[in-house]
mmCIF file of C-alpha atoms in Angstrom:
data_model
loop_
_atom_site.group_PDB
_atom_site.id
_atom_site.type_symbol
_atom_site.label_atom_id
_atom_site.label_comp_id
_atom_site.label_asym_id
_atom_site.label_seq_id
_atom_site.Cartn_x
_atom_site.Cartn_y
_atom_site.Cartn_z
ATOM 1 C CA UNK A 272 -30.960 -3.022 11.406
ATOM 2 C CA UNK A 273 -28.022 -3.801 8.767
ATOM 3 C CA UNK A 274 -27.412 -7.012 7.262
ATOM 4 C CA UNK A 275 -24.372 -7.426 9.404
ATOM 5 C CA UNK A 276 -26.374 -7.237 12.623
ATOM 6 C CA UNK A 277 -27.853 -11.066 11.329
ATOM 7 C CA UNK A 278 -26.321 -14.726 10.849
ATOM 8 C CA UNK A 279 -27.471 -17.373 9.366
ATOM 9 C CA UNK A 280 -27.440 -20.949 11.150
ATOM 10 C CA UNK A 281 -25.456 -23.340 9.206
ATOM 11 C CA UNK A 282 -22.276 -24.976 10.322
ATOM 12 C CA UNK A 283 -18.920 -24.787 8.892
ATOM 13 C CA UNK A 284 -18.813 -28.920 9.031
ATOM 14 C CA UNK A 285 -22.054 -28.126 6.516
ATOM 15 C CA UNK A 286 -20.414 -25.992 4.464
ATOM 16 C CA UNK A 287 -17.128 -28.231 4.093
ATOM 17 C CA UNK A 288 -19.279 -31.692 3.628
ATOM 18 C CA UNK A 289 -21.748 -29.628 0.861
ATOM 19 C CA UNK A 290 -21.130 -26.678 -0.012
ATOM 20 C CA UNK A 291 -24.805 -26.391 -1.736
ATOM 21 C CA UNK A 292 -26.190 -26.213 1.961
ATOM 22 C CA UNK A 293 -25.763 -22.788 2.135
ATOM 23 C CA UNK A 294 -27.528 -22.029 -0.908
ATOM 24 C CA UNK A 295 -30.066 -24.440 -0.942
ATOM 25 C CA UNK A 296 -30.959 -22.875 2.509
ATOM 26 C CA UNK A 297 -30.684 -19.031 2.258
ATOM 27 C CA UNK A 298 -34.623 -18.480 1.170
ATOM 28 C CA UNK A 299 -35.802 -20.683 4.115
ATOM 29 C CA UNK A 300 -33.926 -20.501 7.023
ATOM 30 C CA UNK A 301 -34.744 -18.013 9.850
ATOM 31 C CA UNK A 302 -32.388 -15.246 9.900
ATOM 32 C CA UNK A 303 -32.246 -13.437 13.642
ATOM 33 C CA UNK A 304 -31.095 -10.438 15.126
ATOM 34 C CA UNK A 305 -27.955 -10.672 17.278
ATOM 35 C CA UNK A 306 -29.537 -9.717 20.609
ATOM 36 C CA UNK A 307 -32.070 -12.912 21.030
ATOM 37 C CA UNK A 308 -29.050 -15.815 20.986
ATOM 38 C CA UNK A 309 -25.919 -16.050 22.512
ATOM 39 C CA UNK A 310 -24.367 -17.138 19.590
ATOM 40 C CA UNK A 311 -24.126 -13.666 18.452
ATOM 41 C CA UNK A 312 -21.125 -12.942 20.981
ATOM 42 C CA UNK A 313 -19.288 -15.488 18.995
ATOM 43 C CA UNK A 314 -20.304 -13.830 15.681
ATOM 44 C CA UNK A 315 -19.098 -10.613 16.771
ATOM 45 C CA UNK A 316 -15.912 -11.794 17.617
ATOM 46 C CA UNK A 317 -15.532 -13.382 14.715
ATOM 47 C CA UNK A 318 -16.026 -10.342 12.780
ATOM 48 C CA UNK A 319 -13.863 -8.057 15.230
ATOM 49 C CA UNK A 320 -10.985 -10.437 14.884
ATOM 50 C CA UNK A 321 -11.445 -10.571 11.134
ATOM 51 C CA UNK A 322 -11.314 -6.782 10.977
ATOM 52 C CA UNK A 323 -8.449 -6.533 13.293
ATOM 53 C CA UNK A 324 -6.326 -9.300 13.178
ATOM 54 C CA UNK A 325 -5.975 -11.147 9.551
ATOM 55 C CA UNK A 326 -5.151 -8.001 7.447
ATOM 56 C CA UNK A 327 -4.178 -8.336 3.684
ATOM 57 C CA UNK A 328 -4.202 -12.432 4.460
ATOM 58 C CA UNK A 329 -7.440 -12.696 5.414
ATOM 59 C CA UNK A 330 -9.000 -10.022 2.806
ATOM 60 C CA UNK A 331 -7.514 -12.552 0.099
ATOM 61 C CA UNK A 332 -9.239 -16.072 1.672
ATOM 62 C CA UNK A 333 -12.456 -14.455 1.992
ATOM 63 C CA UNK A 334 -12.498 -12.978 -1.898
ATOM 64 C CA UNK A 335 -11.241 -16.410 -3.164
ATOM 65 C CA UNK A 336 -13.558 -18.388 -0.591
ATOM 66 C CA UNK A 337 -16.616 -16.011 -1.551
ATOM 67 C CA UNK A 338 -15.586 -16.209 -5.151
ATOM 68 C CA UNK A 339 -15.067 -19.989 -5.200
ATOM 69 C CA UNK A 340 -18.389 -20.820 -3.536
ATOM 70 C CA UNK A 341 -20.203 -18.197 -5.747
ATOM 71 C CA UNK A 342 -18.591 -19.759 -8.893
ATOM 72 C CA UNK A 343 -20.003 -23.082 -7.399
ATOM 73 C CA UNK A 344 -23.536 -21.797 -7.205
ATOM 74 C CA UNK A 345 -23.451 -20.582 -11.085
ATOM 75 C CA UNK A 346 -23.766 -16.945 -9.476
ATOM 76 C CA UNK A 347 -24.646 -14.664 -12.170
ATOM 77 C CA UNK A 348 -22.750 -11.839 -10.985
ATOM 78 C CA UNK A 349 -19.596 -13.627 -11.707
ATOM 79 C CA UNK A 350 -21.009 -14.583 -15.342
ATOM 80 C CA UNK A 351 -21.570 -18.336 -14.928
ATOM 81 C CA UNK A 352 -24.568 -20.363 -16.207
ATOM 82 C CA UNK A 353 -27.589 -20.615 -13.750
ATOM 83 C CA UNK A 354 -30.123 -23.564 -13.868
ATOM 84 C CA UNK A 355 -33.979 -22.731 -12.557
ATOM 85 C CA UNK A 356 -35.821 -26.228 -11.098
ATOM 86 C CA UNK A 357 -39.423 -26.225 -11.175
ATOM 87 C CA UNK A 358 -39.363 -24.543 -7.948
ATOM 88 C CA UNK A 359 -37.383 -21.996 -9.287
ATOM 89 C CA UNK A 360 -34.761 -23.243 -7.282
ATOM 90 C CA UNK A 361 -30.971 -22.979 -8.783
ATOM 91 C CA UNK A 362 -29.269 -26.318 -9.878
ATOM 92 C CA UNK A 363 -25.816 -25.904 -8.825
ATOM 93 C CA UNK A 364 -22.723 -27.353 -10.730
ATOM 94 C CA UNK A 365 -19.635 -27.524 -9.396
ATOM 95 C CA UNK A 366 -16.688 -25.329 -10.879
ATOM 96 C CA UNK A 367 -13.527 -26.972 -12.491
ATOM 97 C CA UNK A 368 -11.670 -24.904 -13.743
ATOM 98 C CA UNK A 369 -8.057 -24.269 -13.017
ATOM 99 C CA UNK A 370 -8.952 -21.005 -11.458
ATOM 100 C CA UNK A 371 -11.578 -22.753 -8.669
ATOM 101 C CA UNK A 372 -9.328 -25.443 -8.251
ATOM 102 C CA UNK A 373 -6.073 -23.282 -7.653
ATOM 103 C CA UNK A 374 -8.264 -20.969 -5.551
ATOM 104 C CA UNK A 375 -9.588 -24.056 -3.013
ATOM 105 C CA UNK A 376 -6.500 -25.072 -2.762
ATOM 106 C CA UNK A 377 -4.686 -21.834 -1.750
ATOM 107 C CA UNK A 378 -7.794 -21.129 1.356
ATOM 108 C CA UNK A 379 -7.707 -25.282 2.180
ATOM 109 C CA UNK A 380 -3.915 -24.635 2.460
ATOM 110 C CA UNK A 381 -4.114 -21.586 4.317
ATOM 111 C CA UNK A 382 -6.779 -22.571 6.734
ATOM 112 C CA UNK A 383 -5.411 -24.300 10.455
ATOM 113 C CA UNK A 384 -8.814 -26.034 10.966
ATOM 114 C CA UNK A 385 -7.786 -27.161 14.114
ATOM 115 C CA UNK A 386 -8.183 -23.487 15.552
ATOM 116 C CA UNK A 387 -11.297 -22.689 17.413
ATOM 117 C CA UNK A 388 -12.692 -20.192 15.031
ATOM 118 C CA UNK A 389 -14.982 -18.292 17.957
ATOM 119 C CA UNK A 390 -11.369 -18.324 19.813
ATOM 120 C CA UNK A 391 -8.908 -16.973 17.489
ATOM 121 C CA UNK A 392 -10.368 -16.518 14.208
ATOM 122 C CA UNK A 393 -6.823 -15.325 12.895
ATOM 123 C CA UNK A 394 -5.018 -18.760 13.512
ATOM 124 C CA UNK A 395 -8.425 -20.358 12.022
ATOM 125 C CA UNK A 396 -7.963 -18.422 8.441
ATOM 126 C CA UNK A 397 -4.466 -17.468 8.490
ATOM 127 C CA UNK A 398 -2.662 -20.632 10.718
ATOM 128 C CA UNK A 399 -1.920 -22.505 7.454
ATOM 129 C CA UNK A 400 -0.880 -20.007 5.703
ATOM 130 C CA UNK A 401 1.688 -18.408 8.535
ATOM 131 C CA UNK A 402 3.080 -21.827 9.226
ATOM 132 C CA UNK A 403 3.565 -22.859 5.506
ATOM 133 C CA UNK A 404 5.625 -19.590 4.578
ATOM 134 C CA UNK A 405 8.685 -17.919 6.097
ATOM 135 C CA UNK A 406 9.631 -14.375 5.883
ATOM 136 C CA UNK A 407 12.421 -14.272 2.986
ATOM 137 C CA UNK A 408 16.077 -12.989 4.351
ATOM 138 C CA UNK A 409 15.901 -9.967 2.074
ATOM 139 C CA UNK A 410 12.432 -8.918 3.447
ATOM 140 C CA UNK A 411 11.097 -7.414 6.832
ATOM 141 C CA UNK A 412 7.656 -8.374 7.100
ATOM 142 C CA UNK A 413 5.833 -11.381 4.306
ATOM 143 C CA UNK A 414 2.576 -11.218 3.168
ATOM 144 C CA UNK A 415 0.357 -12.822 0.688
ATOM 145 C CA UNK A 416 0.355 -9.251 -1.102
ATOM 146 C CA UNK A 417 4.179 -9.233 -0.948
ATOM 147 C CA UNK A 418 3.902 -12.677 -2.318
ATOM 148 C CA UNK A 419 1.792 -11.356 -5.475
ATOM 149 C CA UNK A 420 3.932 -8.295 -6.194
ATOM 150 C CA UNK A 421 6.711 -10.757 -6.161
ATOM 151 C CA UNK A 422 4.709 -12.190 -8.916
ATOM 152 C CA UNK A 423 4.274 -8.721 -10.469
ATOM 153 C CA UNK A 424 8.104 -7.957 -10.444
ATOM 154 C CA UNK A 425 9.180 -10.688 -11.893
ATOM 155 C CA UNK A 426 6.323 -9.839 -15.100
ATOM 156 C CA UNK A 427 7.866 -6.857 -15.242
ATOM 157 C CA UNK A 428 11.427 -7.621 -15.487
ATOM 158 C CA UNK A 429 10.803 -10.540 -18.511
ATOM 159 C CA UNK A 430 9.248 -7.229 -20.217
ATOM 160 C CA UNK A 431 11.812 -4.929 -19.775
ATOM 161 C CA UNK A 432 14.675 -7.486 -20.635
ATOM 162 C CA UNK A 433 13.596 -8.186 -24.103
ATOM 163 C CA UNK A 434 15.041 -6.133 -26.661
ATOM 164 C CA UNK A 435 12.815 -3.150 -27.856
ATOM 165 C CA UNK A 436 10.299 -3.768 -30.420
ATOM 166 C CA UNK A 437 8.639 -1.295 -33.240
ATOM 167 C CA UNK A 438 5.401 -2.377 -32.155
ATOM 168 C CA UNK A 439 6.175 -1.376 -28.280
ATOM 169 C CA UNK A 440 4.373 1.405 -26.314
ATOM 170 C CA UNK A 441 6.252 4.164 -26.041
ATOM 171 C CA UNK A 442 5.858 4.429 -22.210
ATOM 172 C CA UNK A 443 7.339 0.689 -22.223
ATOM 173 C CA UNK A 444 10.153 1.698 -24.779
ATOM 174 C CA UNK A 445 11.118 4.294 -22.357
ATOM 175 C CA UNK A 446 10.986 1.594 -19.610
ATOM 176 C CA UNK A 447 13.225 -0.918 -21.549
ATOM 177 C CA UNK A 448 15.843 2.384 -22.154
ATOM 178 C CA UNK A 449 15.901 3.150 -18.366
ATOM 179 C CA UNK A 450 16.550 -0.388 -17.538
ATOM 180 C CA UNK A 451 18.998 -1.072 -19.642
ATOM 181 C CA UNK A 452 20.752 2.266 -18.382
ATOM 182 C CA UNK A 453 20.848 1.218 -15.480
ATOM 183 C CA UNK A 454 22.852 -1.809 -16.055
ATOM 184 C CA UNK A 455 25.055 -0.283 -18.139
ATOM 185 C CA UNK A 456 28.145 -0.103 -15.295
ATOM 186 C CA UNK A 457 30.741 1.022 -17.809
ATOM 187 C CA UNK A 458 28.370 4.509 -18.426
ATOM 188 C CA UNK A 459 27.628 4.986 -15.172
ATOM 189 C CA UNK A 460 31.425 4.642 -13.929
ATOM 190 C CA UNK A 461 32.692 7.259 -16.973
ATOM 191 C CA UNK A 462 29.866 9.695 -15.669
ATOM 192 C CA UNK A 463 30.923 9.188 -12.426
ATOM 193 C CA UNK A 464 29.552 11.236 -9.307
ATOM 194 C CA UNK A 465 28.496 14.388 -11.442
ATOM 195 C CA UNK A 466 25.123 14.176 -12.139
ATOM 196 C CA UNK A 467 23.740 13.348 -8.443
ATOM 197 C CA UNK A 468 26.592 16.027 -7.289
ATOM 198 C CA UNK A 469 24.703 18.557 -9.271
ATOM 199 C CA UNK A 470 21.386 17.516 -7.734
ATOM 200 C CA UNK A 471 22.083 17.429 -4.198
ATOM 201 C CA UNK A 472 24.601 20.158 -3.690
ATOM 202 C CA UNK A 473 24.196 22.677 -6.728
ATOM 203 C CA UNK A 474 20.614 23.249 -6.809
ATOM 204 C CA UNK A 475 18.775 26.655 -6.457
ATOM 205 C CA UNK A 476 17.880 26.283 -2.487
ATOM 206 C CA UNK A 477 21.098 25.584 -1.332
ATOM 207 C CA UNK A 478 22.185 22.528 -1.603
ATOM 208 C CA UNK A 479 22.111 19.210 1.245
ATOM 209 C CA UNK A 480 23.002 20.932 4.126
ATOM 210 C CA UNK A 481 24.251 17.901 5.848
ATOM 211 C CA UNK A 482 27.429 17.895 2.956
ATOM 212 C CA UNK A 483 28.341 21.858 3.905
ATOM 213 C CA UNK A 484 30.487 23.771 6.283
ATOM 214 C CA UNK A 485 28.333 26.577 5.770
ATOM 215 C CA UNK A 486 24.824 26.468 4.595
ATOM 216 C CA UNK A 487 22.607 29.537 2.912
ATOM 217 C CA UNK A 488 19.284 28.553 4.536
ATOM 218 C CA UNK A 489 18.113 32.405 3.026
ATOM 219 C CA UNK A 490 17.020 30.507 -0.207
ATOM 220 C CA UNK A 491 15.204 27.255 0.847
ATOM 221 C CA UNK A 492 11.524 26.636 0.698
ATOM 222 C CA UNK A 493 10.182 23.478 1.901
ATOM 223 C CA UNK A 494 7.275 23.899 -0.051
ATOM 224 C CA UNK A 495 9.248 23.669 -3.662
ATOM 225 C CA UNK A 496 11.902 21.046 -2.761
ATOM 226 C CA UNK A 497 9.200 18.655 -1.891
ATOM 227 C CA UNK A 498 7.263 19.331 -5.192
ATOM 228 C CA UNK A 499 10.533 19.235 -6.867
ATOM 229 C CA UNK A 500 11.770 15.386 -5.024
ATOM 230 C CA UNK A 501 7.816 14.423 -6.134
ATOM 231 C CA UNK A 502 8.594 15.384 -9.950
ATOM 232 C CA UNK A 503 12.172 14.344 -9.774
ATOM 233 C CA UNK A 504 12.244 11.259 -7.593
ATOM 234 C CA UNK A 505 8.914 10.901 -7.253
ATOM 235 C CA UNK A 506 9.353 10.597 -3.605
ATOM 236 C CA UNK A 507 6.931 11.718 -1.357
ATOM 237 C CA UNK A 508 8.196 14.756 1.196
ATOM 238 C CA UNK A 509 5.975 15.412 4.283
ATOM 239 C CA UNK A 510 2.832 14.534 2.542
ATOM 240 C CA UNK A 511 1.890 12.378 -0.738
ATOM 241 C CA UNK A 512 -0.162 13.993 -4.007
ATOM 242 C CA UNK A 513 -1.056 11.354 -6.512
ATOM 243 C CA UNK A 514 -3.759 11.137 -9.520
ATOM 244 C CA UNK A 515 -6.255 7.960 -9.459
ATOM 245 C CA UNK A 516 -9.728 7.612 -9.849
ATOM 246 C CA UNK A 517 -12.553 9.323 -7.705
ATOM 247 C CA UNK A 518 -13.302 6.488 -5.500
ATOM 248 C CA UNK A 519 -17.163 7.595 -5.955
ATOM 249 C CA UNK A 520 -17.080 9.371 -9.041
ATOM 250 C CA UNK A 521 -14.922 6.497 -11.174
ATOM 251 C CA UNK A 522 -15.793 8.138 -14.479
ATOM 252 C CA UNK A 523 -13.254 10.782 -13.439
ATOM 253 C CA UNK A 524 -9.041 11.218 -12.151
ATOM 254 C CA UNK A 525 -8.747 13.290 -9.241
ATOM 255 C CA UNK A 526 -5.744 14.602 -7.255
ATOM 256 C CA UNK A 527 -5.606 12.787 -3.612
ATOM 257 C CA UNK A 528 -3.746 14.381 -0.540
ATOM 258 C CA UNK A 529 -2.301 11.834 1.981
ATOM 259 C CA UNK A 530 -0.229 11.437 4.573
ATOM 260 C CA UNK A 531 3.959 10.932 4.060
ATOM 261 C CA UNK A 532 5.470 8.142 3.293
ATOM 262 C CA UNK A 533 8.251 7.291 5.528
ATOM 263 C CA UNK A 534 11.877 5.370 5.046
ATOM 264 C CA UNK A 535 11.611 2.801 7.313
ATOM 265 C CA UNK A 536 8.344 1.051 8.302
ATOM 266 C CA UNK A 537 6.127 3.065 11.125
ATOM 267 C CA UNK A 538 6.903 0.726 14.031
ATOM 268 C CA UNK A 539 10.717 1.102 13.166
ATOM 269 C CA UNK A 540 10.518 4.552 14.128
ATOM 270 C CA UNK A 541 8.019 4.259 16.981
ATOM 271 C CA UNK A 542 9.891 0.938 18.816
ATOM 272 C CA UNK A 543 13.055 1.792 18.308
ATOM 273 C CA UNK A 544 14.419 -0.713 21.091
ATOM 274 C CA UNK A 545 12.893 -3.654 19.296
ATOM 275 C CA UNK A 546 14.592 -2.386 16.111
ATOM 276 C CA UNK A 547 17.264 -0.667 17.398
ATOM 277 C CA UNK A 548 19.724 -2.682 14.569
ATOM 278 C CA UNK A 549 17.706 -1.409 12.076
ATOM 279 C CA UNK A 550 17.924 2.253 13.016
ATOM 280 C CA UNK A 551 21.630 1.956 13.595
ATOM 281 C CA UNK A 552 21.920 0.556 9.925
ATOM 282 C CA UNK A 553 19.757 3.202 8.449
ATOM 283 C CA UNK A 554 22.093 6.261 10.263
ATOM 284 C CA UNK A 555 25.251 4.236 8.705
ATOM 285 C CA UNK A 556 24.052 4.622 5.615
ATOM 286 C CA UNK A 557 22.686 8.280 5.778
ATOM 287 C CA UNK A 558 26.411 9.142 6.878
ATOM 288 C CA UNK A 559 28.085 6.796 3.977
ATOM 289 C CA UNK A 560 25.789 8.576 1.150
ATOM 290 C CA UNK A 561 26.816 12.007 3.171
ATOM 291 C CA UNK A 562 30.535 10.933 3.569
ATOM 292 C CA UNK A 563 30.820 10.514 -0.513
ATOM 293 C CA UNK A 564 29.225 13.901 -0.930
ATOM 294 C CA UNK A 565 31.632 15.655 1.055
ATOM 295 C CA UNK A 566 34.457 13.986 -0.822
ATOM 296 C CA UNK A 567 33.177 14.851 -3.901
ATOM 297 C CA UNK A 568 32.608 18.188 -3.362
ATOM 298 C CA UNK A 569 35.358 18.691 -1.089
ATOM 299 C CA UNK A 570 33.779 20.679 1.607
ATOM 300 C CA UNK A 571 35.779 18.998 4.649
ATOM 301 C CA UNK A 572 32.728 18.440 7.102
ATOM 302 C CA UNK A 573 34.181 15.594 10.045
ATOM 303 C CA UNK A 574 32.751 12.453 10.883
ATOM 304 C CA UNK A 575 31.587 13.912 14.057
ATOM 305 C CA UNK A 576 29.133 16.507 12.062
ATOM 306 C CA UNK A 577 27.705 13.898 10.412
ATOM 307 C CA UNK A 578 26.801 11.411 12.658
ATOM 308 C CA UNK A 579 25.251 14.127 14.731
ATOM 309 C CA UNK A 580 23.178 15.384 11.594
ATOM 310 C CA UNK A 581 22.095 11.274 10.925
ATOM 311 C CA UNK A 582 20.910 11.677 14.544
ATOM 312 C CA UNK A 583 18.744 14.755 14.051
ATOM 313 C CA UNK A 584 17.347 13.002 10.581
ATOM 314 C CA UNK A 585 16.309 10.663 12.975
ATOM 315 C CA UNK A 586 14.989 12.090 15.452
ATOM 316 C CA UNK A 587 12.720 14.380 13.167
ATOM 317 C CA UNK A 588 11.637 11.406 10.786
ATOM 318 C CA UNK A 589 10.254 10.105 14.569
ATOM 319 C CA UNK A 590 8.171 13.143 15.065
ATOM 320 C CA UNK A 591 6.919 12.205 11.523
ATOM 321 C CA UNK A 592 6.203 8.841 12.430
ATOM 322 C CA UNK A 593 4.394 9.782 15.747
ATOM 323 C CA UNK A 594 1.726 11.834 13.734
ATOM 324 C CA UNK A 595 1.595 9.042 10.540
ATOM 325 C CA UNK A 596 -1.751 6.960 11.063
ATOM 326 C CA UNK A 597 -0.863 3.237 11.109
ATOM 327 C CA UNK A 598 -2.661 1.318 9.015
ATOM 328 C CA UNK A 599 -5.045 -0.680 11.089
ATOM 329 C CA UNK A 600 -6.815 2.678 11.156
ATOM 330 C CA UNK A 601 -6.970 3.465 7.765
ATOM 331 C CA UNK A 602 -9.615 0.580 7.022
ATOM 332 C CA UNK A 603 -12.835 3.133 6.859
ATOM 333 C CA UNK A 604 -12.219 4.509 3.045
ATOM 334 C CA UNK A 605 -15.564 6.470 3.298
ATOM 335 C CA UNK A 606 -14.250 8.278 6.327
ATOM 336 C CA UNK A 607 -10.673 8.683 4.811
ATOM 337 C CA UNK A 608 -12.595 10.447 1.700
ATOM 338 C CA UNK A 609 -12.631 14.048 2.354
ATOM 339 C CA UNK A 610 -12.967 16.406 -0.755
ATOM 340 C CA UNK A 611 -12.780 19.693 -0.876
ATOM 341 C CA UNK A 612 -11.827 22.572 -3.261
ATOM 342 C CA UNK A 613 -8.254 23.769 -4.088
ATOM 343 C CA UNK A 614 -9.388 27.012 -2.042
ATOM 344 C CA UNK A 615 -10.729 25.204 0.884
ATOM 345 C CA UNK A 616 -7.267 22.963 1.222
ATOM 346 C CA UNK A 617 -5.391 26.334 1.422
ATOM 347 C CA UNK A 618 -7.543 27.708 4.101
ATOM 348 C CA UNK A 619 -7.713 24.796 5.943
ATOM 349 C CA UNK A 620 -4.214 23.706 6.161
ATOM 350 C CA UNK A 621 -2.206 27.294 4.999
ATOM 351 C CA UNK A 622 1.165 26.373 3.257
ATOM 352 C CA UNK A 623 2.795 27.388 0.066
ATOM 353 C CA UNK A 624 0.452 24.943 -1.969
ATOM 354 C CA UNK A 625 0.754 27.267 -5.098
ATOM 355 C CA UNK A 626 4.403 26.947 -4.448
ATOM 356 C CA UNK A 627 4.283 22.882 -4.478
ATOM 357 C CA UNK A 628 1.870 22.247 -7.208
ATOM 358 C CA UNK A 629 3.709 24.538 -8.891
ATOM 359 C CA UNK A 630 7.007 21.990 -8.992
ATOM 360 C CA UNK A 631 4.982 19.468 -9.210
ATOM 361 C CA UNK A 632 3.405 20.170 -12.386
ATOM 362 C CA UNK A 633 6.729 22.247 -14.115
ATOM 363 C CA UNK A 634 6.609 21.765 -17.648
ATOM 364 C CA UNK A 635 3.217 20.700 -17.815
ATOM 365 C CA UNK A 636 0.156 22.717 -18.977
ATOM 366 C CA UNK A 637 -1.371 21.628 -15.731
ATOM 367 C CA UNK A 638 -2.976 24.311 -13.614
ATOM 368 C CA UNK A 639 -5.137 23.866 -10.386
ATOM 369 C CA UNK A 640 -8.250 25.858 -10.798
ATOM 370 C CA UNK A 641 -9.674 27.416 -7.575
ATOM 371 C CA UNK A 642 -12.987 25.570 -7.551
ATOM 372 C CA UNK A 643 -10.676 22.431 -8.084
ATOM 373 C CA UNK A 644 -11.867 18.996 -5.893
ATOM 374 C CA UNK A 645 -9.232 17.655 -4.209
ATOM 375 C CA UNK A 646 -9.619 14.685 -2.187
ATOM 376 C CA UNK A 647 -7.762 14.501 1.332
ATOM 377 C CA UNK A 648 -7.077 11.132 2.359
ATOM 378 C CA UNK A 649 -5.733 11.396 5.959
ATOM 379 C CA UNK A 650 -9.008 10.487 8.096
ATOM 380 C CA UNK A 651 -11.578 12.585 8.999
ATOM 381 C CA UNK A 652 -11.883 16.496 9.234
#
């Protein structure tokens, strides 16, 4: 039986009036399976709507609640001082800080304790929050994760607007130069259309297609034009590749293997009623960016052809969607962790992966070895 098959009897009125209750009480108080009382059904749905309903919201008020009442306790996982009674029972001391107090304050604020929690557990830890915040005019959907790489943004951008320094990184040195090139309007105006012209139209597999009258299809391979967009744009084609740590094995990098990344949100693509504005802006634009390139390079394809080519974009970035795996069923990381050698991926899903990886990794000394673990990251096998 797993520890999540138990609770623990103590009120939430306990916990608010004294905290300590919960501690003082963990190495006495009966602790029973959730068959023999019918307060289990409420614990279970407590849990389920946790899981289900609160998302990124909810995973932030529990690690602040757990890590404010730990850092109450003296906890000494979290590195603060622990006092032993005669008993050998801890002496808790209440934490201060600015952290703890900034922390209570964002769950108190966020909590709508006038929600049933065995009701709607969501409106009980997320109520506050949702009625406190809007969702800004420039964004589609708010979050408290939004909120902190908001935060992160802004970090960035006081870095990258001071001048460069000797003692910089190079990596942020490069940064700062990009930046600044990219608000440097009377550059980008002299070099005009040229650059992105070459890109899009005067590459090796034929060019956009979208842009031409005629189009030499003879010389395209899916394969390297999405390793090349990864290493030029580093946009993800069909499926994403990225380097991070082995989530079991953190002493090492490995490659992971996930599903695409798409242009609008999921739900864009799969309700396209409900966002039916949204869709109609994002075809405008294809055919705007589409309508320049034709100028530019002269080729003379009508209005007409490129509407009806926004429309097939569509269409097949909704096939896309259909097979993407939304998120609330991407929770189980352990069964999203599938490795598997470099020959195993190209017997199990047979592409031009020599082909990719190959663009991917031009002009590095990188090579994928055979016996090579790769970790797929798109659910089960």
């Amino acid at each position: 039986m797993s520890y999540s098959d138990h609770w623990v009897d103590i009120s939430l009125e306990q916990i608010n009036s004294d905290p300590d209750a919960l501690f003082d009480r963990r190495s006495t108080l009966s602790v029973y399976p959730q068959a023999q009382t019918r307060k289990s059904f409420c614990q279970r749905i407590m849990a389920k709507k946790m899981a289900l309903s609160c998302g990124g919201i909810l995973v932030v008020v529990g690690i602040s609640f757990a890590t404010f009442l730990a850092s109450t306790t003296g906890s000494p996982t979290l590195g603060m001082d622990m006092k032993i009674g005669s008993k050998g029972k801890q002496a808790e001391e209440t934490c201060t800080t600015e952290a703890c107090v900034v922390a209570a304050a964002d769950i108190i604020k966020s909590l709508d304790e006038t929600a049933d929690p065995c009701e709607d557990f969501f409106q009980f830890s997320c109520g506050g929050w949702v009625a406190s915040n809007v969702i800004p005019d420039s964004k589609s959907k708010w979050g408290k994760f939004y909120e902190l790489r908001e935060a992160v943004d802004q970090a960035v951008r006081t870095i990258v607007e001071t001048p460069i320094e000797a003692e910089d990184a190079q990596a942020v040195k490069n940064m700062k130069n990009l930046y600044n090139g990219c608000l440097n309007v009377d550059a980008i105006e002299a070099q005009g259309y040229n650059k992105f012209v070459d890109m899009v139209y005067g590459d090796e597999f034929g060019g956009w297609p979208m842009i031409q009258t005629s189009w030499d299809g003879s010389v395209f391979s899916t394969e390297k034009v999405a390793g090349d967009n990864l290493r030029t744009w580093l946009s993800s084609t069909l499926i994403s590749v990225y380097a991070y740590l082995d989530s079991f094995d953190t002493s090492r990098n490995v490659l992971y293997i996930d599903q695409t990344s798409l242009a609008l949100p999921r739900d864009f693509y799969i309700d396209q009623d409900t966002y039916a504005d949204y869709i109609s802006a994002y075809k405008n634009y294809i055919v705007d960016i589409a309508r320049v390139m034709t100028r530019e390079i002269g080729s003379g394809v009508s209005d007409t052809a490129l509407i009806q080519a926004a429309d097939n974009i569509v269409a097949f970035e909704t096939k896309l969607a259909i097979g993407v795996v939304p998120d609330s069923e991407r929770r189980n990381a352990t069964e999203m962790y599938n490795p598997m050698t470099y020959t195993e991926l190209k017997n199990k899903y047979p592409i031009f992966w020599n082909d990719y990886f190959g663009r991917v990794f031009t002009d590095t000394d990188v090579v994928l070895e055979e016996s090579e673990t790769l970790i797929t990251f798109i659910g089960a096998a």
